Amino acid sequence: MTESFCRIGDVDLCYETFGDPADPTMLLIMGLGTQMLGWDTAFCEQLAARGFHVIRYDNRDIGHSTILDDFPAPTLGQIVRRDKHAAAYTLADMAADGVGLLDHLGIERAHLVGASMGGMIAQMIAARRPERVLSLVSIMSSTGSRLSGQPALSTYRLFLRPIARERDAYVRQAAELFEHIGSRGFDKDEDAFLEMLGAMHDRGHNPGSASRQLAAILTAGNRTAELRHITAPTLVIHGTADRLIRPSGGRATARAIPGAHLLTIEGMGHDLPRGAWPQIIDAISENARAADGARPRTEAPA
């Protein structure tokens, strides 16, 4: 796909589109420290085949979007204390980026699909800008409450260690993390996964980016009360094997959003395994069908 760029305030966002611009728009928002390549091209194409104009983009401070390395990376102590002074920007700023991208493209309303941190950003857009949202899907995300969705203790050693700079070391480190937090109940194409990690490094790797995004998450606080204002048809998807944001985070999100439906996928961890795509894509399409004006096709290509 051809990358495009738009200016949102002081930030340039890199994005790509799939499908017919005349179809209802679906904005895909990726998670912590992960570029838009985390939305696999084939995944995007299958959604487009359902009758959506699909947009994926690099969040600020990742990939080909503006890297905010003028701001220092938070220290481990600041992360542990959830020190608000450590945050160079907020989840609200990242939500405004998503709305700004829609503005740039002249899109009045869109279906939002967010994964992990992207789910938090999508939730915030839906709560604060309901007039811009047709439907919401929050995948492997949480409300920000410390009482639910907290990582398994075994993940902290891998998740909070310094991020490698050199390509091979970065790929090994990321692969080790996802081996721990990823899906246990689905086959994985190891070669394709390693190729994606290498491609993300090649597009641009700044070890401080993930720390700055994590600070934005941790300083956002508990959004449960705000989520009660969401009016868009909402689907929450969570895997039973998620060790990074445990399944209680998905359950709490579904309870907080009025009328939300919860889809639990057995064996799915903190990733989007290809074997779960049929369930996920079907569910996203069905949720969009509940929104006014959505007319997705019912069959995806094999």
Short mmCIF file of C-alpha atoms in Angstrom, two decimals:
data_model
loop_
_atom_site.label_atom_id
_atom_site.label_comp_id
_atom_site.label_asym_id
_atom_site.label_seq_id
_atom_site.Cartn_x
_atom_site.Cartn_y
_atom_site.Cartn_z
CA MET A 1 0.00 0.00 0.00
CA THR A 2 1.03 3.63 -0.50
CA GLU A 3 1.70 5.56 2.69
CA SER A 4 0.16 9.00 3.09
CA PHE A 5 0.70 11.71 5.68
CA CYS A 6 -1.36 14.39 7.35
CA ARG A 7 -0.53 17.15 9.82
CA ILE A 8 -2.44 17.17 13.12
CA GLY A 9 -1.29 20.12 15.21
CA ASP A 10 2.44 19.56 15.70
CA VAL A 11 2.32 15.88 14.73
CA ASP A 12 2.51 14.19 11.33
CA LEU A 13 0.55 10.93 11.11
CA CYS A 14 1.35 8.21 8.60
CA TYR A 15 -1.60 6.21 7.31
CA GLU A 16 -2.74 3.76 4.65
CA THR A 17 -6.20 2.99 3.26
CA PHE A 18 -7.89 -0.11 1.87
CA GLY A 19 -11.12 -0.47 -0.09
CA ASP A 20 -13.59 1.95 -1.60
CA PRO A 21 -13.68 5.45 -0.02
CA ALA A 22 -17.42 5.48 -0.75
CA ASP A 23 -17.94 2.66 1.78
CA PRO A 24 -18.38 3.33 5.52
CA THR A 25 -15.03 4.11 7.08
CA MET A 26 -13.41 1.82 9.64
CA LEU A 27 -10.50 3.34 11.58
CA LEU A 28 -8.06 0.78 13.03
CA ILE A 29 -6.05 1.98 16.05
CA MET A 30 -3.05 -0.08 17.15
CA GLY A 31 -1.58 -0.62 20.60
CA LEU A 32 1.43 0.22 22.71
CA GLY A 33 4.75 0.34 20.92
CA THR A 34 3.30 -1.29 17.80
CA GLN A 35 3.18 0.24 14.34
CA MET A 36 0.20 0.04 12.02
CA LEU A 37 1.77 -3.13 10.59
CA GLY A 38 0.25 -4.82 13.64
CA TRP A 39 -2.96 -4.71 11.59
CA ASP A 40 -1.89 -7.30 9.04
CA THR A 41 -2.44 -6.24 5.41
CA ALA A 42 -4.56 -9.34 4.76
CA PHE A 43 -6.69 -8.56 7.83
CA CYS A 44 -7.33 -5.06 6.48
CA GLU A 45 -8.13 -6.42 3.02
CA GLN A 46 -10.66 -8.87 4.44
CA LEU A 47 -12.43 -6.06 6.30
CA ALA A 48 -12.42 -3.99 3.09
CA ALA A 49 -14.00 -6.95 1.28
CA ARG A 50 -16.88 -6.74 3.74
CA GLY A 51 -17.67 -3.28 2.40
CA PHE A 52 -15.58 -0.97 4.57
CA HIS A 53 -13.14 1.79 3.74
CA VAL A 54 -10.36 0.70 6.10
CA ILE A 55 -7.72 3.04 7.50
CA ARG A 56 -4.72 1.96 9.56
CA TYR A 57 -2.19 4.45 10.90
CA ASP A 58 0.90 4.85 13.04
CA ASN A 59 0.06 6.50 16.33
CA ARG A 60 2.17 9.49 17.28
CA ASP A 61 5.67 8.54 18.44
CA ILE A 62 5.85 5.29 16.43
CA GLY A 63 6.71 4.12 12.92
CA HIS A 64 6.64 6.82 10.26
CA SER A 65 4.56 9.24 12.33
CA THR A 66 6.31 12.01 14.26
CA ILE A 67 8.75 10.61 16.83
CA LEU A 68 8.72 12.79 19.92
CA ASP A 69 12.26 12.10 21.03
CA ASP A 70 12.74 15.70 22.15
CA PHE A 71 10.94 14.45 25.27
CA PRO A 72 12.91 12.14 27.58
CA ALA A 73 11.75 8.59 28.07
CA PRO A 74 10.21 8.07 31.51
CA THR A 75 12.33 6.25 34.06
CA LEU A 76 11.26 2.90 35.49
CA GLY A 77 10.58 4.64 38.79
CA GLN A 78 8.28 7.17 37.12
CA ILE A 79 6.42 4.35 35.37
CA VAL A 80 5.97 2.41 38.62
CA ARG A 81 4.75 5.55 40.44
CA ARG A 82 2.50 6.52 37.50
CA ASP A 83 4.09 9.95 37.71
CA LYS A 84 2.01 12.33 35.60
CA HIS A 85 5.02 14.56 35.05
CA ALA A 86 6.57 11.71 33.06
CA ALA A 87 3.92 11.88 30.33
CA ALA A 88 5.00 13.84 27.24
CA TYR A 89 1.43 13.54 25.93
CA THR A 90 -1.85 11.95 26.99
CA LEU A 91 -4.32 9.38 25.73
CA ALA A 92 -6.59 12.35 25.06
CA ASP A 93 -3.94 13.78 22.73
CA MET A 94 -3.77 10.45 20.92
CA ALA A 95 -7.56 10.34 20.65
CA ALA A 96 -7.49 13.84 19.15
CA ASP A 97 -4.99 12.53 16.59
CA GLY A 98 -7.51 9.92 15.42
CA VAL A 99 -10.27 12.51 15.10
CA GLY A 100 -7.85 14.83 13.30
CA LEU A 101 -7.08 12.11 10.76
CA LEU A 102 -10.81 11.73 10.06
CA ASP A 103 -11.05 15.51 9.67
CA HIS A 104 -8.14 15.50 7.22
CA LEU A 105 -9.90 12.87 5.11
CA GLY A 106 -13.26 14.65 5.25
CA ILE A 107 -14.90 11.75 7.11
CA GLU A 108 -17.75 12.75 9.38
CA ARG A 109 -18.30 9.43 11.18
CA ALA A 110 -16.41 6.15 11.36
CA HIS A 111 -16.45 2.69 12.88
CA LEU A 112 -13.63 2.48 15.43
CA VAL A 113 -11.64 -0.68 16.10
CA GLY A 114 -8.86 -0.48 18.67
CA ALA A 115 -6.46 -3.09 20.04
CA SER A 116 -4.91 -2.82 23.51
CA MET A 117 -3.84 0.84 23.93
CA GLY A 118 -5.69 1.43 20.66
CA GLY A 119 -8.84 0.17 22.38
CA MET A 120 -8.34 2.79 25.09
CA ILE A 121 -7.91 5.51 22.47
CA ALA A 122 -11.02 4.33 20.60
CA GLN A 123 -13.00 4.26 23.87
CA MET A 124 -11.97 7.84 24.57
CA ILE A 125 -13.03 9.03 21.12
CA ALA A 126 -16.39 7.27 21.50
CA ALA A 127 -16.96 8.79 24.95
CA ARG A 128 -15.88 12.34 24.12
CA ARG A 129 -16.83 12.66 20.45
CA PRO A 130 -19.93 10.46 20.05
CA GLU A 131 -21.06 12.38 16.98
CA ARG A 132 -18.00 11.03 15.11
CA VAL A 133 -18.51 7.34 15.93
CA LEU A 134 -20.72 4.80 14.15
CA SER A 135 -19.64 1.79 16.21
CA LEU A 136 -16.88 0.75 18.59
CA VAL A 137 -14.87 -2.46 18.94
CA SER A 138 -12.45 -2.64 21.87
CA ILE A 139 -10.05 -5.59 21.60
CA MET A 140 -7.83 -6.90 24.46
CA SER A 141 -8.15 -3.58 26.29
CA SER A 142 -9.35 -2.30 29.66
CA THR A 143 -10.95 0.58 31.56
CA GLY A 144 -7.75 1.74 33.24
CA SER A 145 -8.94 0.53 36.63
CA ARG A 146 -6.27 -1.02 38.84
CA LEU A 147 -8.85 -3.57 39.98
CA SER A 148 -9.12 -5.35 36.62
CA GLY A 149 -7.04 -6.25 33.60
CA GLN A 150 -3.71 -6.04 35.38
CA PRO A 151 -0.79 -8.00 33.92
CA ALA A 152 0.13 -11.42 35.24
CA LEU A 153 3.13 -11.06 37.55
CA SER A 154 5.18 -13.20 35.17
CA THR A 155 4.99 -10.54 32.46
CA TYR A 156 6.66 -7.70 34.33
CA ARG A 157 10.23 -8.99 33.85
CA LEU A 158 9.77 -9.08 30.07
CA PHE A 159 7.56 -6.03 29.66
CA LEU A 160 9.51 -3.47 31.70
CA ARG A 161 13.08 -4.32 30.62
CA PRO A 162 15.01 -1.82 28.44
CA ILE A 163 14.20 -2.13 24.74
CA ALA A 164 17.04 -3.20 22.47
CA ARG A 165 18.20 -0.88 19.69
CA GLU A 166 20.02 -3.27 17.34
CA ARG A 167 17.77 -5.03 14.84
CA ASP A 168 18.44 -8.68 15.64
CA ALA A 169 18.36 -8.05 19.38
CA TYR A 170 15.09 -6.12 19.07
CA VAL A 171 13.47 -8.91 17.03
CA ARG A 172 14.60 -11.56 19.54
CA GLN A 173 13.39 -9.50 22.47
CA ALA A 174 9.98 -8.74 20.96
CA ALA A 175 9.53 -12.36 19.89
CA GLU A 176 10.29 -13.52 23.43
CA LEU A 177 7.71 -11.11 24.84
CA PHE A 178 4.99 -12.22 22.43
CA GLU A 179 5.85 -15.86 23.00
CA HIS A 180 4.89 -15.17 26.61
CA ILE A 181 1.82 -12.95 26.16
CA GLY A 182 0.57 -14.22 22.80
CA SER A 183 -2.04 -16.81 21.91
CA ARG A 184 -1.60 -20.36 23.18
CA GLY A 185 -4.62 -21.86 21.43
CA PHE A 186 -3.76 -20.98 17.81
CA ASP A 187 -1.02 -21.95 15.40
CA LYS A 188 1.48 -19.21 14.67
CA ASP A 189 3.40 -18.48 11.46
CA GLU A 190 6.75 -17.85 13.12
CA ASP A 191 8.51 -16.72 9.93
CA ALA A 192 5.79 -14.18 9.07
CA PHE A 193 5.79 -12.87 12.63
CA LEU A 194 9.57 -12.37 12.70
CA GLU A 195 9.38 -10.69 9.28
CA MET A 196 6.81 -8.22 10.66
CA LEU A 197 9.01 -7.43 13.67
CA GLY A 198 11.98 -6.81 11.37
CA ALA A 199 9.87 -4.59 9.12
CA MET A 200 8.77 -2.51 12.11
CA HIS A 201 12.39 -2.02 13.13
CA ASP A 202 13.34 -1.06 9.58
CA ARG A 203 10.54 1.51 9.31
CA GLY A 204 11.92 3.31 12.34
CA HIS A 205 12.75 2.18 15.87
CA ASN A 206 13.04 4.49 18.87
CA PRO A 207 13.28 2.66 22.21
CA GLY A 208 11.85 5.65 24.09
CA SER A 209 8.60 5.63 22.12
CA ALA A 210 6.99 2.69 23.93
CA SER A 211 7.93 4.17 27.32
CA ARG A 212 6.33 7.51 26.44
CA GLN A 213 3.17 5.77 25.21
CA LEU A 214 3.09 3.65 28.38
CA ALA A 215 3.30 6.82 30.47
CA ALA A 216 0.27 8.18 28.59
CA ILE A 217 -1.66 5.01 29.47
CA LEU A 218 -0.68 4.87 33.12
CA THR A 219 -1.37 8.54 33.80
CA ALA A 220 -4.83 8.43 32.17
CA GLY A 221 -6.34 6.88 35.28
CA ASN A 222 -9.57 4.94 35.58
CA ARG A 223 -11.92 5.74 32.67
CA THR A 224 -14.86 3.64 33.90
CA ALA A 225 -17.14 6.61 34.64
CA GLU A 226 -16.37 8.17 31.26
CA LEU A 227 -17.10 4.93 29.41
CA ARG A 228 -20.68 5.00 30.72
CA HIS A 229 -21.29 7.92 28.32
CA ILE A 230 -20.57 5.83 25.19
CA THR A 231 -23.68 5.46 23.03
CA ALA A 232 -22.27 3.74 19.92
CA PRO A 233 -23.02 0.03 19.41
CA THR A 234 -20.07 -1.57 21.18
CA LEU A 235 -18.36 -4.94 21.02
CA VAL A 236 -15.62 -5.97 23.45
CA ILE A 237 -13.30 -8.81 22.35
CA HIS A 238 -10.87 -10.49 24.72
CA GLY A 239 -8.88 -13.71 24.76
CA THR A 240 -8.93 -16.17 27.63
CA ALA A 241 -5.12 -16.55 27.49
CA ASP A 242 -4.19 -12.85 27.65
CA ARG A 243 -1.37 -12.38 30.18
CA LEU A 244 -0.75 -8.68 29.52
CA ILE A 245 -4.28 -7.34 29.94
CA ARG A 246 -6.01 -10.18 31.69
CA PRO A 247 -9.59 -11.12 30.73
CA SER A 248 -11.03 -9.22 33.69
CA GLY A 249 -10.11 -6.04 31.78
CA GLY A 250 -12.41 -7.00 28.92
CA ARG A 251 -15.21 -7.96 31.28
CA ALA A 252 -14.92 -4.64 33.12
CA THR A 253 -14.98 -2.73 29.81
CA ALA A 254 -18.14 -4.53 28.69
CA ARG A 255 -19.82 -3.81 32.04
CA ALA A 256 -18.90 -0.12 31.89
CA ILE A 257 -20.26 0.61 28.39
CA PRO A 258 -24.07 0.57 28.18
CA GLY A 259 -25.36 -2.22 25.97
CA ALA A 260 -21.89 -3.55 25.11
CA HIS A 261 -21.52 -7.17 24.03
CA LEU A 262 -18.56 -9.30 25.14
CA LEU A 263 -16.95 -11.88 22.86
CA THR A 264 -14.47 -14.15 24.63
CA ILE A 265 -12.12 -16.10 22.35
CA GLU A 266 -10.74 -19.29 23.85
CA GLY A 267 -6.96 -19.56 23.67
CA MET A 268 -6.36 -16.04 22.32
CA GLY A 269 -3.67 -14.04 24.07
CA HIS A 270 -2.48 -10.49 23.61
CA ASP A 271 -2.26 -10.64 19.83
CA LEU A 272 -4.43 -11.13 16.75
CA PRO A 273 -3.75 -14.73 15.67
CA ARG A 274 -4.71 -15.56 12.10
CA GLY A 275 -6.76 -18.53 13.30
CA ALA A 276 -9.04 -16.15 15.21
CA TRP A 277 -9.56 -13.77 12.28
CA PRO A 278 -12.83 -15.37 11.11
CA GLN A 279 -14.37 -14.87 14.54
CA ILE A 280 -12.97 -11.37 14.93
CA ILE A 281 -13.83 -10.13 11.44
CA ASP A 282 -17.34 -11.62 11.59
CA ALA A 283 -17.93 -9.99 14.98
CA ILE A 284 -16.61 -6.59 13.87
CA SER A 285 -18.87 -6.69 10.80
CA GLU A 286 -21.91 -7.75 12.82
CA ASN A 287 -21.35 -4.94 15.31
CA ALA A 288 -21.02 -2.43 12.49
CA ARG A 289 -24.28 -3.70 11.04
CA ALA A 290 -25.99 -2.52 14.22
CA ALA A 291 -24.93 1.04 13.42
CA ASP A 292 -27.06 3.26 11.20
CA GLY A 293 -25.85 3.39 7.63
CA ALA A 294 -23.61 0.31 7.78
CA ARG A 295 -24.25 -2.22 5.04
CA PRO A 296 -21.22 -4.55 5.09
CA ARG A 297 -21.17 -7.57 2.83
CA THR A 298 -21.45 -10.86 4.66
CA GLU A 299 -18.81 -12.96 2.92
CA ALA A 300 -15.06 -12.47 3.19
CA PRO A 301 -12.58 -14.00 0.76
CA ALA A 302 -10.83 -17.19 1.80
#
